[in-house]
PDB file of C-alpha atoms in Angstrom:
ATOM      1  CA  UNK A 727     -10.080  -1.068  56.508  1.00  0.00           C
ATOM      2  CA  UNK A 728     -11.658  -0.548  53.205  1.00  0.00           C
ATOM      3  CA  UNK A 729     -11.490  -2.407  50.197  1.00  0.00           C
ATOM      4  CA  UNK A 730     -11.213   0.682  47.475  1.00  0.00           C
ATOM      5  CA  UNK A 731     -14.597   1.493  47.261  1.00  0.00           C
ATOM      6  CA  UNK A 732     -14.184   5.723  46.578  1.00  0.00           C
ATOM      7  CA  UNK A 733     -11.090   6.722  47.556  1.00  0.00           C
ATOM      8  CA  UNK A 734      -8.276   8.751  45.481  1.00  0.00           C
ATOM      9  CA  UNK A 735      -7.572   6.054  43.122  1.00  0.00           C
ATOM     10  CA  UNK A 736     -11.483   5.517  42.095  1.00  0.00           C
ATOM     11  CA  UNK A 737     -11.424   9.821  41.702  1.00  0.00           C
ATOM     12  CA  UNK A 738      -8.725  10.314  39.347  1.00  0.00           C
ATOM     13  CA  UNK A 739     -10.061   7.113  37.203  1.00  0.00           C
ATOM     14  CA  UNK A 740     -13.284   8.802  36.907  1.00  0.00           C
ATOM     15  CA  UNK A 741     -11.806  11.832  36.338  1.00  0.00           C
ATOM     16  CA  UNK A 742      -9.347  10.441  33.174  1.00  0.00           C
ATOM     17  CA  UNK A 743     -12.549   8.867  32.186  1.00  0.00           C
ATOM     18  CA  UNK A 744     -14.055  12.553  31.665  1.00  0.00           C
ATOM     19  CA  UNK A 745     -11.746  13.258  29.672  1.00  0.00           C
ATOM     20  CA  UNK A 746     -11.648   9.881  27.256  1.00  0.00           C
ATOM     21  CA  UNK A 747     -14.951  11.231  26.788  1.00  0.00           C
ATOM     22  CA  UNK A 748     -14.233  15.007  26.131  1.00  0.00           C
ATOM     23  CA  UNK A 749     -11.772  13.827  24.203  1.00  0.00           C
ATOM     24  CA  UNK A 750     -13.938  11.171  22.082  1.00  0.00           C
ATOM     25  CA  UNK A 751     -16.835  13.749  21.015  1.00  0.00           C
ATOM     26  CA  UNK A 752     -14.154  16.736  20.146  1.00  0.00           C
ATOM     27  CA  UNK A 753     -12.171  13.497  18.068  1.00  0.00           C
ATOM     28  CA  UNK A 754     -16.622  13.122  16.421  1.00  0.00           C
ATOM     29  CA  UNK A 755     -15.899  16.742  16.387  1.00  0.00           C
ATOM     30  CA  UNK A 756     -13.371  16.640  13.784  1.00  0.00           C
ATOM     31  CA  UNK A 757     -14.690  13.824  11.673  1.00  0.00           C
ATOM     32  CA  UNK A 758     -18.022  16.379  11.005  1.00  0.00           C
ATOM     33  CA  UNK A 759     -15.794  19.041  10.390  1.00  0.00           C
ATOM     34  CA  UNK A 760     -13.731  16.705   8.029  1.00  0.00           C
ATOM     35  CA  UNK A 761     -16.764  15.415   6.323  1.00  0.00           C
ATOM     36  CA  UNK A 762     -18.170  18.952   5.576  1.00  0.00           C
ATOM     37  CA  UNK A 763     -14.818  19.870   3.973  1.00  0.00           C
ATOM     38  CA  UNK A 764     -14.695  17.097   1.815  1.00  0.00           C
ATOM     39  CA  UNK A 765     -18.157  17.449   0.567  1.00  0.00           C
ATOM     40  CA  UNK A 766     -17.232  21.186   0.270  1.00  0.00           C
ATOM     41  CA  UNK A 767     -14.238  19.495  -2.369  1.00  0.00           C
ATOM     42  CA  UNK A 768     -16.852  17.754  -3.928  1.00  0.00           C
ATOM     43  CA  UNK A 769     -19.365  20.530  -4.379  1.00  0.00           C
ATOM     44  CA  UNK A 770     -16.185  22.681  -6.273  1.00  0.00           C
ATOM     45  CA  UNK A 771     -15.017  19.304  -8.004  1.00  0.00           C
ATOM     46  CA  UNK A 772     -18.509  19.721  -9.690  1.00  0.00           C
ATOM     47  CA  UNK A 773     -18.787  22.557 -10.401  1.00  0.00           C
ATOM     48  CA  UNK A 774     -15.481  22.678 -12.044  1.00  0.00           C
ATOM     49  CA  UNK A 775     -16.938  19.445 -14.024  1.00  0.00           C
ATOM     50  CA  UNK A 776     -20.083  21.813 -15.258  1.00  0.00           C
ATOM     51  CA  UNK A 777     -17.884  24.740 -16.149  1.00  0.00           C
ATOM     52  CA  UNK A 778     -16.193  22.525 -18.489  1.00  0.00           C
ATOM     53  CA  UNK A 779     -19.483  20.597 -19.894  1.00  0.00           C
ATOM     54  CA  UNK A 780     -21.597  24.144 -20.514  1.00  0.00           C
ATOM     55  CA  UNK A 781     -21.451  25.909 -23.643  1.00  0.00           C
ATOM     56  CA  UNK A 782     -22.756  29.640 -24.527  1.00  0.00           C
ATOM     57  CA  UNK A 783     -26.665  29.277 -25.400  1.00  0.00           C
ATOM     58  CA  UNK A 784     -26.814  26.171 -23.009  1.00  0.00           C
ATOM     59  CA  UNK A 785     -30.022  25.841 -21.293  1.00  0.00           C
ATOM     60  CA  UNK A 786     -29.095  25.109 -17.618  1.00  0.00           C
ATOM     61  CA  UNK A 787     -30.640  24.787 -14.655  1.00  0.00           C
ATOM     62  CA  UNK A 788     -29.761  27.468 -11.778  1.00  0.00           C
ATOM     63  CA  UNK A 789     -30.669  26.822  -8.123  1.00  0.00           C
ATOM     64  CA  UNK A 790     -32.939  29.599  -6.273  1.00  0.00           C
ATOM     65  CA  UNK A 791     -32.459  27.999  -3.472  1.00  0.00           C
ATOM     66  CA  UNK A 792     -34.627  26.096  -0.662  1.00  0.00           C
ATOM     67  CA  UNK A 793     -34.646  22.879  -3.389  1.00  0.00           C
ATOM     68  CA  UNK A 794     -36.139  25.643  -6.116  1.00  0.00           C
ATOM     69  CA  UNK A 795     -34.344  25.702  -9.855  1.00  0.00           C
ATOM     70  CA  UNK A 796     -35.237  28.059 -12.842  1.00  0.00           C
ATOM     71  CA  UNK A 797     -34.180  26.852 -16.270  1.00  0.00           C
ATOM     72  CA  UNK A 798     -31.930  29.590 -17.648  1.00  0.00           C
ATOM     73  CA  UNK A 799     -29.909  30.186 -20.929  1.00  0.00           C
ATOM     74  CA  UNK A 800     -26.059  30.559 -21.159  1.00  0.00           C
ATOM     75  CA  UNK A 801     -25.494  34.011 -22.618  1.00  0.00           C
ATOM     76  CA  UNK A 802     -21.892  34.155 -21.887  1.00  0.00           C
ATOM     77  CA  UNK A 803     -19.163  31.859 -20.133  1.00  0.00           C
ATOM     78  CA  UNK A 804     -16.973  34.863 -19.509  1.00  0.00           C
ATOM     79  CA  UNK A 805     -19.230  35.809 -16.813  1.00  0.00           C
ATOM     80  CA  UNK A 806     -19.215  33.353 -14.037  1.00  0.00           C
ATOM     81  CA  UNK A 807     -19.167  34.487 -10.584  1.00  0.00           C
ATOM     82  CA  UNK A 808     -17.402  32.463  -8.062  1.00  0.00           C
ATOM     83  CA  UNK A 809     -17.208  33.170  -4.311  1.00  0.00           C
ATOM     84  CA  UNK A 810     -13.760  33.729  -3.153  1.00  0.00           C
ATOM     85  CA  UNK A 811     -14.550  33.231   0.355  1.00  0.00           C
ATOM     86  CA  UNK A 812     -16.001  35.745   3.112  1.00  0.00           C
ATOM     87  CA  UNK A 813     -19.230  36.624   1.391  1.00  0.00           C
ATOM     88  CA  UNK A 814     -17.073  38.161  -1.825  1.00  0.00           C
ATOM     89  CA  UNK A 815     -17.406  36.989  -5.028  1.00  0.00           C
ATOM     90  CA  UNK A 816     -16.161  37.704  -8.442  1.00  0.00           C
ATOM     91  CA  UNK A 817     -16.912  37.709 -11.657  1.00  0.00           C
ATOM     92  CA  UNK A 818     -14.529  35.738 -13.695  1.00  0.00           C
ATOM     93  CA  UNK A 819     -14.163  34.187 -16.780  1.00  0.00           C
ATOM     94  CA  UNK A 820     -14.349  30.202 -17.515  1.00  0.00           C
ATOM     95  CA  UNK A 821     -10.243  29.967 -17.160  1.00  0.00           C
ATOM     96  CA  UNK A 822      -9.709  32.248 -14.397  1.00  0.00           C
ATOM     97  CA  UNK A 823     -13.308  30.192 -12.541  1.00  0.00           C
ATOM     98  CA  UNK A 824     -11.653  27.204 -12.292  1.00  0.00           C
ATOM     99  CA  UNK A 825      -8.382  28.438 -11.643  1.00  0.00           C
ATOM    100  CA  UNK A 826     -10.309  29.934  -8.535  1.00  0.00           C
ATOM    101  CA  UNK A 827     -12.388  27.137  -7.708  1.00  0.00           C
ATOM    102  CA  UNK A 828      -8.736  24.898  -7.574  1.00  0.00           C
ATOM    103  CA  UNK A 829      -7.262  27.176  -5.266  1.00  0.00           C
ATOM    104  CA  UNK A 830     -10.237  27.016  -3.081  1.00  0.00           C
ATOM    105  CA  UNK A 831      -9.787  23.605  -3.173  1.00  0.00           C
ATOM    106  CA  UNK A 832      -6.076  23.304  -2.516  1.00  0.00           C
ATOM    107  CA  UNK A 833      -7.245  25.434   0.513  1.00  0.00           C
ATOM    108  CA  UNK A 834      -9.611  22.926   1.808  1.00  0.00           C
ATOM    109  CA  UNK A 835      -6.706  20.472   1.321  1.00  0.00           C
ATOM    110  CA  UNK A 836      -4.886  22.082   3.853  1.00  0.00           C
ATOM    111  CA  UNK A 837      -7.684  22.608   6.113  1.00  0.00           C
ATOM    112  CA  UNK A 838      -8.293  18.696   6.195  1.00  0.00           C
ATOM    113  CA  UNK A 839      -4.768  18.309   6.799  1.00  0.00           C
ATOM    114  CA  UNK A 840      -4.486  20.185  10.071  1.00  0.00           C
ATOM    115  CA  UNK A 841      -7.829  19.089  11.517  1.00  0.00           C
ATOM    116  CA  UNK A 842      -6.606  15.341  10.952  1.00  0.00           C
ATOM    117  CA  UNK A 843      -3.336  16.126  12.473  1.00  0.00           C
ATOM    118  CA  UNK A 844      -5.321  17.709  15.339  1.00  0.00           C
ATOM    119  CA  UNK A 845      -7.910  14.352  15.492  1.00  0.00           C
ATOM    120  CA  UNK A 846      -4.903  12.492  15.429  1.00  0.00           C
ATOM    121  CA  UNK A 847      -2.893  14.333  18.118  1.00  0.00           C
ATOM    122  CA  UNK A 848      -6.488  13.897  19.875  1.00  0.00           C
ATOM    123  CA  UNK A 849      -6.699  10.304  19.655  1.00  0.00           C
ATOM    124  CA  UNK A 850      -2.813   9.921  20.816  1.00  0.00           C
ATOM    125  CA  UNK A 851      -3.761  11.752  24.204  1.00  0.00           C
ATOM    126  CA  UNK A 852      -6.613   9.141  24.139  1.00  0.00           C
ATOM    127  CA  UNK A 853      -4.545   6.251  23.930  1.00  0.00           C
ATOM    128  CA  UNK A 854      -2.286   7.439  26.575  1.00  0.00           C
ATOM    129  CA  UNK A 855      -5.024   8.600  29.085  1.00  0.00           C
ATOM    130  CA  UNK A 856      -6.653   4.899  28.308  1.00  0.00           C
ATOM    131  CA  UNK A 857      -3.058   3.440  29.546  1.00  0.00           C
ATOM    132  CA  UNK A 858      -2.575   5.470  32.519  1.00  0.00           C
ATOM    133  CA  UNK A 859      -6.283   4.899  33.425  1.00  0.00           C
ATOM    134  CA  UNK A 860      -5.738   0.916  32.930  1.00  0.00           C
ATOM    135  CA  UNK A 861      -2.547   0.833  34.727  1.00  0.00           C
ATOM    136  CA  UNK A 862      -4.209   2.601  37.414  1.00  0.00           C
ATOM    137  CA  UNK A 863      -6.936  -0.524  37.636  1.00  0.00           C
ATOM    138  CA  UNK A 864      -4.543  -2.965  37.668  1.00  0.00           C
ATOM    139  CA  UNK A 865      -2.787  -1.467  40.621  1.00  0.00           C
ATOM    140  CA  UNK A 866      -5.891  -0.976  42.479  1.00  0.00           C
ATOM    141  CA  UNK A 867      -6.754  -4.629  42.117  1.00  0.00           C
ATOM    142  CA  UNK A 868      -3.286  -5.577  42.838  1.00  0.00           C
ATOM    143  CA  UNK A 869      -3.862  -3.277  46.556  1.00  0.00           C
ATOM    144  CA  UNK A 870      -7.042  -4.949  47.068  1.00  0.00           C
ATOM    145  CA  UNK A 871      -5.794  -8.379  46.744  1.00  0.00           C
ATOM    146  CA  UNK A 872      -2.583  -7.277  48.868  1.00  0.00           C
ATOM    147  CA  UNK A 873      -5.087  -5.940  51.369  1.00  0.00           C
ATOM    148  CA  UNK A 874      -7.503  -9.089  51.367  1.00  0.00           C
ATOM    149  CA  UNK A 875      -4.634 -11.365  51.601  1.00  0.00           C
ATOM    150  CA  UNK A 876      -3.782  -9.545  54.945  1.00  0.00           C
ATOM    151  CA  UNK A 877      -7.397  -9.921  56.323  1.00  0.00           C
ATOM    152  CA  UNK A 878      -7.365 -13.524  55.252  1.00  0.00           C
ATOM    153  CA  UNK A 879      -3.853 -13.948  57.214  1.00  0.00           C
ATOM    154  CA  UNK A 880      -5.216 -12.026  60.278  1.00  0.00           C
ATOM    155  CA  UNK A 881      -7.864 -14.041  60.783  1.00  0.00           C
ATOM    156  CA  UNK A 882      -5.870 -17.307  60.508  1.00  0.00           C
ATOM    157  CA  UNK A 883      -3.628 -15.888  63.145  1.00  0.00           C
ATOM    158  CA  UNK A 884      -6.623 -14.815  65.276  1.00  0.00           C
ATOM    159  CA  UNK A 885      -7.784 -18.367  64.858  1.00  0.00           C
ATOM    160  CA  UNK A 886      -4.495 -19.649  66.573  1.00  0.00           C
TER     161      UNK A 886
END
């Protein structure tokens, strides 16, 4: 007779507990994902900010890239090129820029609205797996006290 030291029970606990964890890091997953699109709102938030502080014949500064800036003159505001997603860009004017830069942003809206429905329908199946797999203890402990309750009484009958 064995007190529950492998057997089916102990498998499909491990098992549930595989996937808590798959589960967990797709859930950290998410949150990155999350996080980059919000900073992504950010980034467009200021630029949208600078469009509206820069005048023609500002001197501005203009990343190269790699932490490198140039200082650079305004010439003219109807010129500013915004990336419409999908390596394209366009050049657009300061109305039409932000108008562009909102939509992008009303896009990443959306985007963080489906990956936290998804994180959340994530975390549900969590819960649930966590109750199944708890439920599943507490009728394994309930067998093995069952189990050494019937040892104990065997031996007080073999005793007789």
């Amino acid at each position: 007779m064995s007190l529950g030291g492998g057997g089916p029970g102990q498998q499909q606990l491990q098992q549930i507990s595989q996937e808590i964890q798959a589960i967990e890091a797709e859930v950290e997953e998410l949150e990155g994902d999350i996080d980059d699109l919000r900073q992504e709102q950010r980034d467009i938030d200021e630029a949208i900010d600078a469009i509206g502080q820069i005048d023609t014949g500002s001197t501005i500064q203009v990343p190269l890239g790699g932490g490198a800036y140039v200082r650079a003159e305004v010439q003219d505001l109807d010129e500013i090129v915004v990336s419409l997603g999908g390596d394209y860009a366009a050049e657009l004017d300061e109305g039409d820029a932000v108008e562009a830069l909102e939509t992008r942003k009303e896009a990443l809206d959306e985007q963080i609205e489906n990956v936290t429905e998804e994180k959340q329908e994530l975390e549900s199946e969590s819960e649930q797996l966590e109750a199944q797999a708890q439920q599943m203890q507490q009728q394994m402990q309930q067998q093995q006290m069952q189990q050494m309750q019937q040892m104990a009484d065997e031996a007080d009958d073999g005793d007789e």
